Short mmCIF file of C-alpha atoms in Angstrom, two decimals:
data_model
loop_
_atom_site.label_atom_id
_atom_site.label_comp_id
_atom_site.label_asym_id
_atom_site.label_seq_id
_atom_site.Cartn_x
_atom_site.Cartn_y
_atom_site.Cartn_z
CA UNK L 17 13.41 -22.89 25.08
CA UNK L 18 12.90 -20.01 22.62
CA UNK L 19 10.31 -22.08 20.76
CA UNK L 20 8.32 -22.57 23.97
CA UNK L 21 8.54 -18.85 24.71
CA UNK L 22 7.22 -18.04 21.23
CA UNK L 23 4.37 -20.52 21.56
CA UNK L 24 3.39 -19.04 24.93
CA UNK L 25 3.48 -15.53 23.46
CA UNK L 26 1.29 -16.69 20.57
CA UNK L 27 -1.30 -17.98 23.06
CA UNK L 28 -1.14 -14.67 25.00
CA UNK L 29 -1.57 -12.62 21.80
CA UNK L 30 -4.57 -14.80 20.91
CA UNK L 31 -6.15 -14.15 24.32
CA UNK L 32 -5.57 -10.40 23.85
CA UNK L 33 -7.20 -10.56 20.42
CA UNK L 34 -10.20 -12.38 21.88
CA UNK L 35 -10.56 -9.52 24.37
CA UNK L 36 -10.54 -7.01 21.52
CA UNK L 37 -13.07 -9.09 19.59
CA UNK L 38 -15.32 -8.99 22.66
CA UNK L 39 -15.05 -5.18 22.63
CA UNK L 40 -15.68 -5.20 18.85
CA UNK L 41 -18.96 -7.09 19.28
CA UNK L 42 -20.14 -5.61 22.57
CA UNK L 43 -18.81 -2.03 22.25
CA UNK L 44 -21.70 0.37 22.88
CA UNK L 45 -20.42 3.16 20.57
CA UNK L 46 -18.80 3.17 17.13
CA UNK L 47 -15.44 4.68 18.30
CA UNK L 48 -15.07 1.72 20.68
CA UNK L 49 -15.29 -0.63 17.74
CA UNK L 50 -12.83 1.42 15.63
CA UNK L 51 -10.21 1.40 18.40
CA UNK L 52 -10.76 -2.34 18.84
CA UNK L 53 -10.21 -2.92 15.10
CA UNK L 54 -7.03 -0.82 15.15
CA UNK L 55 -5.68 -2.78 18.11
CA UNK L 56 -6.57 -6.08 16.40
CA UNK L 57 -4.46 -4.96 13.44
CA UNK L 58 -1.49 -4.22 15.68
CA UNK L 59 -1.94 -7.59 17.42
CA UNK L 60 -1.93 -9.25 14.01
CA UNK L 61 1.42 -7.54 13.31
CA UNK L 62 2.82 -9.00 16.54
CA UNK L 63 1.44 -12.44 15.68
CA UNK L 64 3.02 -12.39 12.19
CA UNK L 65 6.38 -11.36 13.70
CA UNK L 66 6.31 -14.29 16.15
CA UNK L 67 5.17 -16.68 13.42
CA UNK L 68 7.97 -15.61 11.06
CA UNK L 69 10.45 -16.32 13.87
CA UNK L 70 8.80 -19.70 14.44
CA UNK L 71 8.95 -20.60 10.74
CA UNK L 72 12.55 -19.24 10.44
CA UNK L 73 11.81 -17.12 7.36
CA UNK L 74 12.26 -13.49 6.27
CA UNK L 75 9.47 -13.34 3.72
CA UNK L 76 6.74 -12.20 6.14
CA UNK L 77 8.61 -9.06 7.24
CA UNK L 78 7.09 -7.04 4.38
CA UNK L 79 3.61 -8.06 5.55
CA UNK L 80 4.29 -6.44 8.95
CA UNK L 81 4.95 -2.99 7.47
CA UNK L 82 2.04 -3.46 5.04
CA UNK L 83 -0.42 -4.24 7.84
CA UNK L 84 0.79 -1.26 9.88
CA UNK L 85 0.23 1.12 6.95
CA UNK L 86 -3.17 -0.39 6.03
CA UNK L 87 -4.35 -0.25 9.65
CA UNK L 88 -3.35 3.43 9.87
CA UNK L 89 -5.12 4.37 6.61
CA UNK L 90 -8.25 2.41 7.58
CA UNK L 91 -8.49 3.96 11.04
CA UNK L 92 -7.98 7.45 9.55
CA UNK L 93 -10.75 6.87 7.00
CA UNK L 94 -13.18 5.61 9.66
CA UNK L 95 -12.40 8.55 11.95
CA UNK L 96 -12.91 11.06 9.16
CA UNK L 97 -16.23 9.46 8.26
CA UNK L 98 -17.36 9.76 11.90
CA UNK L 99 -16.27 13.39 12.16
CA UNK L 100 -17.37 14.85 8.82
CA UNK L 101 -19.75 12.33 7.30
CA UNK L 102 -17.73 12.07 4.08
CA UNK L 103 -14.36 10.44 3.62
CA UNK L 104 -12.95 12.27 0.57
CA UNK L 105 -13.94 15.89 0.20
CA UNK L 106 -14.11 17.57 -3.17
CA UNK L 107 -12.97 21.03 -2.09
CA UNK L 108 -12.15 21.81 1.52
CA UNK L 109 -11.83 25.60 1.30
CA UNK L 110 -15.32 26.85 0.65
CA UNK T 22 -17.66 24.79 11.14
CA UNK T 23 -14.12 24.68 9.83
CA UNK T 24 -12.11 21.89 11.44
CA UNK T 25 -8.37 22.09 12.00
CA UNK T 26 -6.44 19.00 10.91
CA UNK T 27 -2.84 20.10 11.60
CA UNK T 28 -1.77 16.78 13.15
CA UNK T 29 -3.37 14.64 10.43
CA UNK T 30 -1.95 16.78 7.60
CA UNK T 31 1.58 16.94 9.02
CA UNK T 32 1.64 13.21 9.75
CA UNK T 33 0.35 12.43 6.25
CA UNK T 34 3.07 14.55 4.65
CA UNK T 35 5.76 12.51 6.46
CA UNK T 36 4.13 9.07 6.18
CA UNK T 37 3.42 9.59 2.45
CA UNK T 38 7.13 9.39 1.58
CA UNK T 39 7.67 6.32 3.77
CA UNK T 40 4.82 4.51 1.98
CA UNK T 41 6.11 5.58 -1.46
CA UNK T 42 9.63 4.32 -0.62
CA UNK T 43 8.15 1.04 0.65
CA UNK T 44 6.12 0.69 -2.56
CA UNK T 45 9.23 1.25 -4.71
CA UNK T 46 11.08 -1.32 -2.62
CA UNK T 47 8.24 -3.83 -3.08
CA UNK T 48 8.22 -3.17 -6.83
CA UNK T 49 11.97 -3.69 -7.35
CA UNK T 50 12.21 -6.62 -4.91
CA UNK T 51 9.55 -8.53 -6.82
CA UNK T 52 12.00 -10.61 -8.84
CA UNK T 53 13.92 -12.21 -5.95
CA UNK T 54 11.68 -11.59 -2.92
CA UNK T 55 7.92 -11.32 -2.23
CA UNK T 56 6.41 -8.25 -3.85
CA UNK T 57 6.03 -7.12 -7.43
CA UNK T 58 3.99 -4.76 -9.53
CA UNK T 59 0.58 -5.50 -8.03
CA UNK T 60 1.43 -4.91 -4.36
CA UNK T 61 3.69 -1.99 -5.26
CA UNK T 62 0.90 -0.33 -7.23
CA UNK T 63 -1.64 -0.90 -4.47
CA UNK T 64 0.75 0.59 -1.89
CA UNK T 65 1.41 3.64 -4.07
CA UNK T 66 -2.30 4.25 -4.49
CA UNK T 67 -2.62 3.74 -0.72
CA UNK T 68 -0.21 6.64 -0.23
CA UNK T 69 -2.26 8.78 -2.63
CA UNK T 70 -5.46 7.81 -0.76
CA UNK T 71 -3.83 8.96 2.49
CA UNK T 72 -3.20 12.35 0.88
CA UNK T 73 -6.84 12.40 -0.34
CA UNK T 74 -7.97 11.73 3.25
CA UNK T 75 -5.82 14.46 4.78
CA UNK T 76 -6.47 17.05 2.06
CA UNK T 77 -9.12 17.16 -0.68
CA UNK T 78 -9.38 16.07 -4.29
CA UNK T 79 -8.54 19.49 -5.77
CA UNK T 80 -5.37 19.94 -3.69
CA UNK T 81 -4.07 16.47 -4.57
CA UNK T 82 -4.94 17.02 -8.25
CA UNK T 83 -2.88 20.23 -8.12
CA UNK T 84 0.08 18.37 -6.61
CA UNK T 85 -0.15 15.38 -8.93
CA UNK T 86 -1.60 16.60 -12.26
CA UNK T 87 -2.06 13.07 -13.63
CA UNK T 88 -5.03 11.75 -15.55
CA UNK T 89 -5.21 8.24 -14.11
CA UNK T 90 -7.21 6.93 -17.08
CA UNK T 91 -4.26 7.78 -19.34
CA UNK T 92 -2.00 5.97 -16.84
CA UNK T 93 -3.99 2.77 -17.49
CA UNK T 94 -3.33 3.15 -21.22
CA UNK T 95 0.40 3.74 -20.70
CA UNK T 96 0.61 0.65 -18.49
CA UNK T 97 -1.17 -1.55 -21.04
CA UNK T 98 1.13 -0.13 -23.73
CA UNK T 99 4.17 -1.17 -21.66
CA UNK T 100 2.79 -4.70 -21.28
CA UNK T 101 1.94 -5.17 -24.97
CA UNK T 102 5.19 -3.48 -26.03
CA UNK T 103 7.31 -5.85 -23.93
CA UNK T 104 5.40 -8.83 -25.30
CA UNK T 105 5.47 -7.66 -28.95
CA UNK T 106 9.11 -6.54 -28.80
CA UNK T 107 10.11 -10.20 -28.88
CA UNK T 108 8.55 -10.52 -32.37
CA UNK T 109 11.10 -8.02 -33.76
CA UNK T 110 13.95 -10.43 -32.94
CA UNK T 111 12.15 -13.38 -34.59
CA UNK T 112 11.40 -15.25 -31.33
CA UNK T 113 7.95 -16.25 -29.99
CA UNK T 114 5.56 -13.75 -28.37
CA UNK T 115 6.41 -12.93 -24.70
CA UNK T 116 10.00 -14.20 -24.93
CA UNK T 117 12.06 -12.36 -22.29
CA UNK T 118 15.79 -11.73 -22.17
CA UNK T 119 17.98 -11.14 -19.14
CA UNK T 120 21.61 -10.64 -18.31
CA UNK T 121 24.18 -8.89 -16.15
CA UNK T 122 24.91 -5.36 -17.29
CA UNK T 123 27.58 -2.98 -16.00
CA UNK T 124 25.96 0.34 -15.10
CA UNK T 125 27.99 3.48 -14.19
CA UNK T 126 26.65 4.00 -10.63
CA UNK T 127 25.15 0.65 -9.65
CA UNK T 128 27.98 -1.56 -10.92
CA UNK T 129 27.16 -5.14 -11.89
CA UNK T 130 23.34 -5.26 -12.17
CA UNK T 131 21.11 -8.09 -13.34
CA UNK T 132 18.42 -6.73 -15.65
CA UNK T 133 15.38 -8.54 -17.01
CA UNK T 134 12.77 -7.38 -19.52
CA UNK T 135 10.07 -8.90 -17.26
CA UNK T 136 10.58 -5.77 -15.12
CA UNK T 137 9.18 -3.63 -17.96
CA UNK T 138 6.09 -5.86 -18.03
CA UNK T 139 5.87 -5.46 -14.25
CA UNK T 140 6.08 -1.69 -14.69
CA UNK T 141 3.00 -1.97 -16.90
CA UNK T 142 1.16 -3.91 -14.20
CA UNK T 143 2.24 -1.27 -11.65
CA UNK T 144 0.88 1.63 -13.72
CA UNK T 145 -2.40 -0.17 -14.52
CA UNK T 146 -3.01 -1.00 -10.84
CA UNK T 147 -2.39 2.63 -9.79
CA UNK T 148 -4.62 3.90 -12.60
CA UNK T 149 -7.53 1.56 -11.90
CA UNK T 150 -7.47 2.07 -8.11
CA UNK T 151 -7.24 5.85 -8.27
CA UNK T 152 -9.91 6.06 -11.00
CA UNK T 153 -12.33 4.02 -8.89
CA UNK T 154 -11.68 6.00 -5.70
CA UNK T 155 -11.78 9.43 -7.33
CA UNK T 156 -14.95 8.63 -9.28
CA UNK T 157 -16.71 7.56 -6.09
CA UNK T 158 -15.30 10.50 -4.09
CA UNK T 159 -16.29 13.19 -6.58
CA UNK T 160 -20.00 12.34 -6.70
CA UNK T 161 -22.07 14.85 -4.76
#
């Protein structure tokens, strides 16, 4: 029963990711695409969690936290590039 | 125009310590669980990159006065030292020893000299990543 529920949720997460990929390709502005990428990362986290339950293993749990952190850093870097034009400033106070 | 990044800077200050703790966990878990020096080093430099994003190169250099090129040398020295230390005891190059040691606070702990080699990998990965990123970021 639980296995069927996990398989159904995997299919639903895949459909959600396809929707985000549509927004990633079609999105008229760059911020649309950034938000779509961020949401794809979070969906990937959900998919890895369901898969690690399906495979009955603990070893993927580190990957979940890793993907969350990487998605945050990547989205922050993209946003800063859009706002200021440079990602890492040399000296902010002048 | 001077922008105000209060939310980004405050969030980075909190998240930085979470990432550093996760990196240390990955580094020490590497012997029995997935992880190790490479992922731990990449995660640590990820935390430093987050600080570079929220602040600027000069502020981070004031907080962490480390020359990352020297860090590469220290890491390589750890690796070659662990490998060459075996020669002192008249055993082949890269022979490792391990055993259970009683430590005052931790109690019965299993220690392995491969961890010192892993520490070298950790330092080299941090040094190389931060050198690359800072060299690209500094160019005008």
